[in-house]
Amino acid sequence: MNNLFIALIAKRIVATVSALLVIAIGCGAGIWQLGRAQTKIALAANLLARQQMPILNANAGPWTLEEASERRMIARGQYIPEAAIWLDNRPRPIPPAGSSNAQAGFYLMMPMRLEGRNEVLWINRGWAPRNNENRVELPSVQTTNEVVTIEGIAFAHPGRVYELGQKGDTKVRPRIEQNFDLGLEAQSHPRKQLPFIVRESDSAKKDGLVRNWPSPTSGVDRHYAYAFQWFV
């Protein structure tokens, strides 16, 4: 009888400890999701504050990354289309209405030779869809040979994705890469370049590229929903 009683008590203790462990894991995951949401909100608030500061002129530099990061910036110059880099495996910034799946495509990174300066500025000109049947066939994009003025937001990089293997040969054209490295580009050509990129923001321009960039708080609702699921 004593052995049966002890076995029942032991089973209840194990069940209780297991239940408490599951609750602790669930609460921890829920708190982590809430933290992720708050981090995004704080980053968005900081980005909004910096975007409300006076707009910078890339041609009036030189600017450091610290000065320009997340600031609005205008730049005037000529594109160098032969040096373009197509960043692969990039989802469409905002999927079309009624579509729940992110369409895969490219970001088009292109250097701009700044007017009146011996420098180039890398521009993320926008997103274009990928041909799923022929991955190396590039989208049709219009690039003028004339001097243009663009406006956008300065960032340290255009965002990174997981990358397998080594980067491709920088001399191969067209260049299709997984990620963009300003330091590597500085080593592979003699052009002096600014230490940041500018993500163009004109969504109305008709050049074959999409620039309806998502809000920095995109995904916050999803974090709250996940947190709710963990807590209940």
PDB file of C-alpha atoms in Angstrom:
ATOM      1  CA  MET A   1       0.000   0.000   0.000  1.00  0.00           C
ATOM      2  CA  ASN A   2       2.782   2.399   0.918  1.00  0.00           C
ATOM      3  CA  ASN A   3       4.536   1.744  -2.408  1.00  0.00           C
ATOM      4  CA  LEU A   4       1.315   2.445  -4.337  1.00  0.00           C
ATOM      5  CA  PHE A   5       0.778   5.681  -2.414  1.00  0.00           C
ATOM      6  CA  ILE A   6       4.367   6.801  -3.051  1.00  0.00           C
ATOM      7  CA  ALA A   7       4.019   5.979  -6.770  1.00  0.00           C
ATOM      8  CA  LEU A   8       0.825   8.070  -7.024  1.00  0.00           C
ATOM      9  CA  ILE A   9       2.480  11.015  -5.277  1.00  0.00           C
ATOM     10  CA  ALA A  10       5.524  10.741  -7.567  1.00  0.00           C
ATOM     11  CA  LYS A  11       3.322  10.716 -10.680  1.00  0.00           C
ATOM     12  CA  ARG A  12       1.461  13.799  -9.473  1.00  0.00           C
ATOM     13  CA  ILE A  13       4.719  15.604  -8.767  1.00  0.00           C
ATOM     14  CA  VAL A  14       6.048  14.739 -12.235  1.00  0.00           C
ATOM     15  CA  ALA A  15       2.781  15.840 -13.857  1.00  0.00           C
ATOM     16  CA  THR A  16       2.768  19.086 -11.862  1.00  0.00           C
ATOM     17  CA  VAL A  17       6.397  19.874 -12.686  1.00  0.00           C
ATOM     18  CA  SER A  18       5.776  19.075 -16.372  1.00  0.00           C
ATOM     19  CA  ALA A  19       2.721  21.352 -16.457  1.00  0.00           C
ATOM     20  CA  LEU A  20       4.649  24.178 -14.778  1.00  0.00           C
ATOM     21  CA  LEU A  21       7.495  23.716 -17.258  1.00  0.00           C
ATOM     22  CA  VAL A  22       5.082  23.943 -20.208  1.00  0.00           C
ATOM     23  CA  ILE A  23       3.490  27.067 -18.716  1.00  0.00           C
ATOM     24  CA  ALA A  24       6.920  28.646 -18.159  1.00  0.00           C
ATOM     25  CA  ILE A  25       7.972  27.921 -21.757  1.00  0.00           C
ATOM     26  CA  GLY A  26       4.703  29.321 -23.099  1.00  0.00           C
ATOM     27  CA  CYS A  27       4.962  32.473 -20.996  1.00  0.00           C
ATOM     28  CA  GLY A  28       8.588  32.931 -22.028  1.00  0.00           C
ATOM     29  CA  ALA A  29       7.719  32.603 -25.703  1.00  0.00           C
ATOM     30  CA  GLY A  30       4.809  35.014 -25.304  1.00  0.00           C
ATOM     31  CA  ILE A  31       6.996  37.578 -23.542  1.00  0.00           C
ATOM     32  CA  TRP A  32       9.631  37.199 -26.284  1.00  0.00           C
ATOM     33  CA  GLN A  33       6.996  37.913 -28.968  1.00  0.00           C
ATOM     34  CA  LEU A  34       5.833  40.996 -27.046  1.00  0.00           C
ATOM     35  CA  GLY A  35       9.446  42.126 -26.821  1.00  0.00           C
ATOM     36  CA  ARG A  36       9.872  41.720 -30.576  1.00  0.00           C
ATOM     37  CA  ALA A  37       6.776  43.845 -31.150  1.00  0.00           C
ATOM     38  CA  GLN A  38       8.029  46.575 -28.805  1.00  0.00           C
ATOM     39  CA  THR A  39      11.444  46.546 -30.486  1.00  0.00           C
ATOM     40  CA  LYS A  40       9.831  47.092 -33.892  1.00  0.00           C
ATOM     41  CA  ILE A  41       7.690  49.917 -32.516  1.00  0.00           C
ATOM     42  CA  ALA A  42      10.740  51.614 -30.971  1.00  0.00           C
ATOM     43  CA  LEU A  43      12.743  51.257 -34.203  1.00  0.00           C
ATOM     44  CA  ALA A  44       9.833  52.657 -36.200  1.00  0.00           C
ATOM     45  CA  ALA A  45       9.552  55.647 -33.852  1.00  0.00           C
ATOM     46  CA  ASN A  46      13.281  56.342 -34.207  1.00  0.00           C
ATOM     47  CA  LEU A  47      13.072  56.003 -38.002  1.00  0.00           C
ATOM     48  CA  LEU A  48      10.097  58.367 -38.148  1.00  0.00           C
ATOM     49  CA  ALA A  49      11.923  60.925 -36.000  1.00  0.00           C
ATOM     50  CA  ARG A  50      14.989  60.828 -38.253  1.00  0.00           C
ATOM     51  CA  GLN A  51      12.872  61.104 -41.397  1.00  0.00           C
ATOM     52  CA  GLN A  52      11.297  64.279 -40.019  1.00  0.00           C
ATOM     53  CA  MET A  53      14.715  65.911 -39.827  1.00  0.00           C
ATOM     54  CA  PRO A  54      15.788  68.213 -42.708  1.00  0.00           C
ATOM     55  CA  ILE A  55      16.455  66.361 -45.937  1.00  0.00           C
ATOM     56  CA  LEU A  56      20.132  65.842 -46.805  1.00  0.00           C
ATOM     57  CA  ASN A  57      21.721  66.478 -50.188  1.00  0.00           C
ATOM     58  CA  ALA A  58      24.132  63.717 -51.210  1.00  0.00           C
ATOM     59  CA  ASN A  59      25.908  66.118 -53.592  1.00  0.00           C
ATOM     60  CA  ALA A  60      26.673  68.486 -50.708  1.00  0.00           C
ATOM     61  CA  GLY A  61      28.616  65.856 -48.710  1.00  0.00           C
ATOM     62  CA  PRO A  62      30.718  64.059 -47.859  1.00  0.00           C
ATOM     63  CA  TRP A  63      28.398  62.466 -45.306  1.00  0.00           C
ATOM     64  CA  THR A  64      29.257  59.758 -42.814  1.00  0.00           C
ATOM     65  CA  LEU A  65      27.031  56.758 -42.193  1.00  0.00           C
ATOM     66  CA  GLU A  66      26.183  58.123 -38.735  1.00  0.00           C
ATOM     67  CA  GLU A  67      25.069  61.438 -40.214  1.00  0.00           C
ATOM     68  CA  ALA A  68      23.015  59.967 -43.032  1.00  0.00           C
ATOM     69  CA  SER A  69      21.604  56.731 -41.596  1.00  0.00           C
ATOM     70  CA  GLU A  70      17.784  56.579 -41.838  1.00  0.00           C
ATOM     71  CA  ARG A  71      17.631  60.195 -43.025  1.00  0.00           C
ATOM     72  CA  ARG A  72      15.803  61.398 -46.117  1.00  0.00           C
ATOM     73  CA  MET A  73      18.244  62.239 -48.884  1.00  0.00           C
ATOM     74  CA  ILE A  74      18.208  63.569 -52.415  1.00  0.00           C
ATOM     75  CA  ALA A  75      20.897  62.772 -54.946  1.00  0.00           C
ATOM     76  CA  ARG A  76      21.583  64.055 -58.452  1.00  0.00           C
ATOM     77  CA  GLY A  77      23.732  62.247 -60.956  1.00  0.00           C
ATOM     78  CA  GLN A  78      23.971  59.613 -63.690  1.00  0.00           C
ATOM     79  CA  TYR A  79      23.431  55.903 -63.251  1.00  0.00           C
ATOM     80  CA  ILE A  80      26.148  53.411 -64.194  1.00  0.00           C
ATOM     81  CA  PRO A  81      23.932  50.566 -65.465  1.00  0.00           C
ATOM     82  CA  GLU A  82      26.809  48.270 -66.465  1.00  0.00           C
ATOM     83  CA  ALA A  83      27.785  48.029 -62.775  1.00  0.00           C
ATOM     84  CA  ALA A  84      24.301  47.029 -61.582  1.00  0.00           C
ATOM     85  CA  ILE A  85      23.848  44.237 -59.028  1.00  0.00           C
ATOM     86  CA  TRP A  86      20.641  42.194 -58.862  1.00  0.00           C
ATOM     87  CA  LEU A  87      19.934  40.957 -55.341  1.00  0.00           C
ATOM     88  CA  ASP A  88      18.088  37.652 -55.610  1.00  0.00           C
ATOM     89  CA  ASN A  89      15.458  36.048 -53.338  1.00  0.00           C
ATOM     90  CA  ARG A  90      13.878  39.319 -52.258  1.00  0.00           C
ATOM     91  CA  PRO A  91      10.128  39.308 -51.553  1.00  0.00           C
ATOM     92  CA  ARG A  92       7.875  41.909 -53.114  1.00  0.00           C
ATOM     93  CA  PRO A  93       7.809  44.849 -50.646  1.00  0.00           C
ATOM     94  CA  ILE A  94       4.013  44.697 -50.260  1.00  0.00           C
ATOM     95  CA  PRO A  95       2.158  41.797 -51.933  1.00  0.00           C
ATOM     96  CA  PRO A  96      -0.694  42.732 -54.298  1.00  0.00           C
ATOM     97  CA  ALA A  97      -4.158  43.065 -52.782  1.00  0.00           C
ATOM     98  CA  GLY A  98      -5.746  39.674 -52.212  1.00  0.00           C
ATOM     99  CA  SER A  99      -2.425  37.809 -52.285  1.00  0.00           C
ATOM    100  CA  SER A 100      -1.147  36.160 -49.115  1.00  0.00           C
ATOM    101  CA  ASN A 101       2.111  34.875 -50.584  1.00  0.00           C
ATOM    102  CA  ALA A 102       5.246  36.971 -51.005  1.00  0.00           C
ATOM    103  CA  GLN A 103       6.387  36.946 -54.635  1.00  0.00           C
ATOM    104  CA  ALA A 104      10.108  36.360 -55.144  1.00  0.00           C
ATOM    105  CA  GLY A 105      12.177  38.805 -57.150  1.00  0.00           C
ATOM    106  CA  PHE A 106      15.196  41.105 -57.212  1.00  0.00           C
ATOM    107  CA  TYR A 107      16.323  44.364 -55.679  1.00  0.00           C
ATOM    108  CA  LEU A 108      18.169  46.403 -58.290  1.00  0.00           C
ATOM    109  CA  MET A 109      21.281  48.006 -56.830  1.00  0.00           C
ATOM    110  CA  MET A 110      22.883  50.543 -59.157  1.00  0.00           C
ATOM    111  CA  PRO A 111      25.671  53.069 -58.562  1.00  0.00           C
ATOM    112  CA  MET A 112      25.016  56.718 -59.375  1.00  0.00           C
ATOM    113  CA  ARG A 113      27.898  58.998 -60.330  1.00  0.00           C
ATOM    114  CA  LEU A 114      27.141  62.137 -58.330  1.00  0.00           C
ATOM    115  CA  GLU A 115      27.045  65.376 -60.301  1.00  0.00           C
ATOM    116  CA  GLY A 116      29.872  67.726 -59.385  1.00  0.00           C
ATOM    117  CA  ARG A 117      31.655  65.151 -57.204  1.00  0.00           C
ATOM    118  CA  ASN A 118      34.182  62.401 -57.801  1.00  0.00           C
ATOM    119  CA  GLU A 119      32.026  59.908 -55.894  1.00  0.00           C
ATOM    120  CA  VAL A 120      29.330  57.338 -56.476  1.00  0.00           C
ATOM    121  CA  LEU A 121      26.299  56.551 -54.364  1.00  0.00           C
ATOM    122  CA  TRP A 122      24.672  53.122 -54.500  1.00  0.00           C
ATOM    123  CA  ILE A 123      20.915  53.283 -55.031  1.00  0.00           C
ATOM    124  CA  ASN A 124      18.402  50.566 -54.258  1.00  0.00           C
ATOM    125  CA  ARG A 125      16.169  51.456 -57.186  1.00  0.00           C
ATOM    126  CA  GLY A 126      13.409  49.050 -56.204  1.00  0.00           C
ATOM    127  CA  TRP A 127      12.020  45.551 -56.662  1.00  0.00           C
ATOM    128  CA  ALA A 128      11.237  43.603 -59.840  1.00  0.00           C
ATOM    129  CA  PRO A 129       9.724  40.096 -60.222  1.00  0.00           C
ATOM    130  CA  ARG A 130      11.816  37.069 -61.111  1.00  0.00           C
ATOM    131  CA  ASN A 131      11.068  34.765 -64.029  1.00  0.00           C
ATOM    132  CA  ASN A 132      10.455  31.460 -62.213  1.00  0.00           C
ATOM    133  CA  GLU A 133      10.991  29.451 -65.401  1.00  0.00           C
ATOM    134  CA  ASN A 134      14.338  31.078 -66.201  1.00  0.00           C
ATOM    135  CA  ARG A 135      16.062  32.351 -63.057  1.00  0.00           C
ATOM    136  CA  VAL A 136      18.864  34.126 -64.942  1.00  0.00           C
ATOM    137  CA  GLU A 137      16.498  36.104 -67.183  1.00  0.00           C
ATOM    138  CA  LEU A 138      16.421  39.610 -65.751  1.00  0.00           C
ATOM    139  CA  PRO A 139      13.309  41.799 -65.579  1.00  0.00           C
ATOM    140  CA  SER A 140      12.835  44.617 -68.073  1.00  0.00           C
ATOM    141  CA  VAL A 141      13.793  47.886 -66.367  1.00  0.00           C
ATOM    142  CA  GLN A 142      14.183  51.357 -67.859  1.00  0.00           C
ATOM    143  CA  THR A 143      17.357  53.310 -67.081  1.00  0.00           C
ATOM    144  CA  THR A 144      17.971  56.761 -68.504  1.00  0.00           C
ATOM    145  CA  ASN A 145      21.398  57.989 -69.589  1.00  0.00           C
ATOM    146  CA  GLU A 146      20.540  61.521 -68.500  1.00  0.00           C
ATOM    147  CA  VAL A 147      21.255  63.208 -65.188  1.00  0.00           C
ATOM    148  CA  VAL A 148      18.422  62.465 -62.751  1.00  0.00           C
ATOM    149  CA  THR A 149      17.436  63.509 -59.250  1.00  0.00           C
ATOM    150  CA  ILE A 150      16.148  60.842 -56.894  1.00  0.00           C
ATOM    151  CA  GLU A 151      14.903  60.924 -53.314  1.00  0.00           C
ATOM    152  CA  GLY A 152      14.982  58.164 -50.744  1.00  0.00           C
ATOM    153  CA  ILE A 153      16.126  56.972 -47.323  1.00  0.00           C
ATOM    154  CA  ALA A 154      19.764  56.283 -46.456  1.00  0.00           C
ATOM    155  CA  PHE A 155      20.599  52.894 -44.939  1.00  0.00           C
ATOM    156  CA  ALA A 156      23.762  50.996 -44.087  1.00  0.00           C
ATOM    157  CA  HIS A 157      22.735  48.164 -46.442  1.00  0.00           C
ATOM    158  CA  PRO A 158      19.657  46.983 -48.386  1.00  0.00           C
ATOM    159  CA  GLY A 159      18.896  44.126 -45.984  1.00  0.00           C
ATOM    160  CA  ARG A 160      20.501  40.702 -45.839  1.00  0.00           C
ATOM    161  CA  VAL A 161      19.315  37.168 -46.551  1.00  0.00           C
ATOM    162  CA  TYR A 162      20.833  33.811 -45.670  1.00  0.00           C
ATOM    163  CA  GLU A 163      23.628  33.034 -48.114  1.00  0.00           C
ATOM    164  CA  LEU A 164      25.149  29.669 -48.996  1.00  0.00           C
ATOM    165  CA  GLY A 165      28.654  29.469 -50.412  1.00  0.00           C
ATOM    166  CA  GLN A 166      30.942  32.264 -51.510  1.00  0.00           C
ATOM    167  CA  LYS A 167      30.068  35.387 -53.440  1.00  0.00           C
ATOM    168  CA  GLY A 168      30.240  35.261 -57.208  1.00  0.00           C
ATOM    169  CA  ASP A 169      32.876  36.780 -59.465  1.00  0.00           C
ATOM    170  CA  THR A 170      32.470  40.576 -59.406  1.00  0.00           C
ATOM    171  CA  LYS A 171      33.576  40.724 -63.054  1.00  0.00           C
ATOM    172  CA  VAL A 172      30.730  38.511 -64.324  1.00  0.00           C
ATOM    173  CA  ARG A 173      27.824  40.338 -65.985  1.00  0.00           C
ATOM    174  CA  PRO A 174      25.014  40.481 -65.202  1.00  0.00           C
ATOM    175  CA  ARG A 175      25.793  40.230 -61.507  1.00  0.00           C
ATOM    176  CA  ILE A 176      23.193  38.264 -59.543  1.00  0.00           C
ATOM    177  CA  GLU A 177      24.032  38.141 -55.847  1.00  0.00           C
ATOM    178  CA  GLN A 178      22.375  37.140 -52.588  1.00  0.00           C
ATOM    179  CA  ASN A 179      23.694  40.080 -50.586  1.00  0.00           C
ATOM    180  CA  PHE A 180      25.340  43.447 -51.110  1.00  0.00           C
ATOM    181  CA  ASP A 181      28.617  44.420 -49.443  1.00  0.00           C
ATOM    182  CA  LEU A 182      29.733  48.046 -49.711  1.00  0.00           C
ATOM    183  CA  GLY A 183      33.217  47.153 -48.504  1.00  0.00           C
ATOM    184  CA  LEU A 184      33.639  44.517 -51.191  1.00  0.00           C
ATOM    185  CA  GLU A 185      32.440  46.919 -53.883  1.00  0.00           C
ATOM    186  CA  ALA A 186      34.970  49.512 -52.726  1.00  0.00           C
ATOM    187  CA  GLN A 187      37.745  46.939 -53.205  1.00  0.00           C
ATOM    188  CA  SER A 188      36.579  45.774 -56.635  1.00  0.00           C
ATOM    189  CA  HIS A 189      36.583  49.140 -58.441  1.00  0.00           C
ATOM    190  CA  PRO A 190      38.519  52.421 -58.237  1.00  0.00           C
ATOM    191  CA  ARG A 191      35.455  54.605 -57.741  1.00  0.00           C
ATOM    192  CA  LYS A 192      35.205  56.445 -54.425  1.00  0.00           C
ATOM    193  CA  GLN A 193      31.818  55.745 -52.866  1.00  0.00           C
ATOM    194  CA  LEU A 194      29.693  57.018 -50.018  1.00  0.00           C
ATOM    195  CA  PRO A 195      29.482  54.683 -46.969  1.00  0.00           C
ATOM    196  CA  PHE A 196      25.743  54.000 -47.257  1.00  0.00           C
ATOM    197  CA  ILE A 197      23.069  53.213 -49.802  1.00  0.00           C
ATOM    198  CA  VAL A 198      19.875  55.135 -50.589  1.00  0.00           C
ATOM    199  CA  ARG A 199      16.596  53.286 -51.029  1.00  0.00           C
ATOM    200  CA  GLU A 200      14.624  55.228 -53.638  1.00  0.00           C
ATOM    201  CA  SER A 201      11.106  56.098 -52.491  1.00  0.00           C
ATOM    202  CA  ASP A 202       9.262  57.373 -55.604  1.00  0.00           C
ATOM    203  CA  SER A 203       6.524  54.743 -55.996  1.00  0.00           C
ATOM    204  CA  ALA A 204       4.873  56.604 -58.901  1.00  0.00           C
ATOM    205  CA  LYS A 205       7.832  56.398 -61.283  1.00  0.00           C
ATOM    206  CA  LYS A 206       7.185  54.121 -64.272  1.00  0.00           C
ATOM    207  CA  ASP A 207      10.468  52.286 -64.837  1.00  0.00           C
ATOM    208  CA  GLY A 208       9.481  48.661 -64.217  1.00  0.00           C
ATOM    209  CA  LEU A 209      10.359  48.694 -60.519  1.00  0.00           C
ATOM    210  CA  VAL A 210       8.167  48.506 -57.415  1.00  0.00           C
ATOM    211  CA  ARG A 211       8.896  50.867 -54.518  1.00  0.00           C
ATOM    212  CA  ASN A 212       5.892  50.592 -52.202  1.00  0.00           C
ATOM    213  CA  TRP A 213       8.094  49.853 -49.196  1.00  0.00           C
ATOM    214  CA  PRO A 214       6.395  48.435 -46.065  1.00  0.00           C
ATOM    215  CA  SER A 215       6.064  50.320 -42.794  1.00  0.00           C
ATOM    216  CA  PRO A 216       8.822  49.648 -40.226  1.00  0.00           C
ATOM    217  CA  THR A 217       6.095  48.327 -37.892  1.00  0.00           C
ATOM    218  CA  SER A 218       5.062  45.679 -40.438  1.00  0.00           C
ATOM    219  CA  GLY A 219       4.563  42.389 -38.596  1.00  0.00           C
ATOM    220  CA  VAL A 220       3.773  43.878 -35.177  1.00  0.00           C
ATOM    221  CA  ASP A 221       0.217  42.510 -35.267  1.00  0.00           C
ATOM    222  CA  ARG A 222       1.611  39.066 -36.036  1.00  0.00           C
ATOM    223  CA  HIS A 223       3.859  39.210 -32.946  1.00  0.00           C
ATOM    224  CA  TYR A 224       0.885  40.161 -30.778  1.00  0.00           C
ATOM    225  CA  ALA A 225      -1.145  37.283 -32.246  1.00  0.00           C
ATOM    226  CA  TYR A 226       1.657  34.806 -31.548  1.00  0.00           C
ATOM    227  CA  ALA A 227       2.002  36.120 -28.003  1.00  0.00           C
ATOM    228  CA  PHE A 228      -1.728  35.636 -27.418  1.00  0.00           C
ATOM    229  CA  GLN A 229      -1.497  32.058 -28.660  1.00  0.00           C
ATOM    230  CA  TRP A 230       1.344  31.299 -26.282  1.00  0.00           C
ATOM    231  CA  PHE A 231      -0.395  32.846 -23.274  1.00  0.00           C
ATOM    232  CA  VAL A 232      -3.663  30.948 -23.835  1.00  0.00           C
TER     233      VAL A 232
END
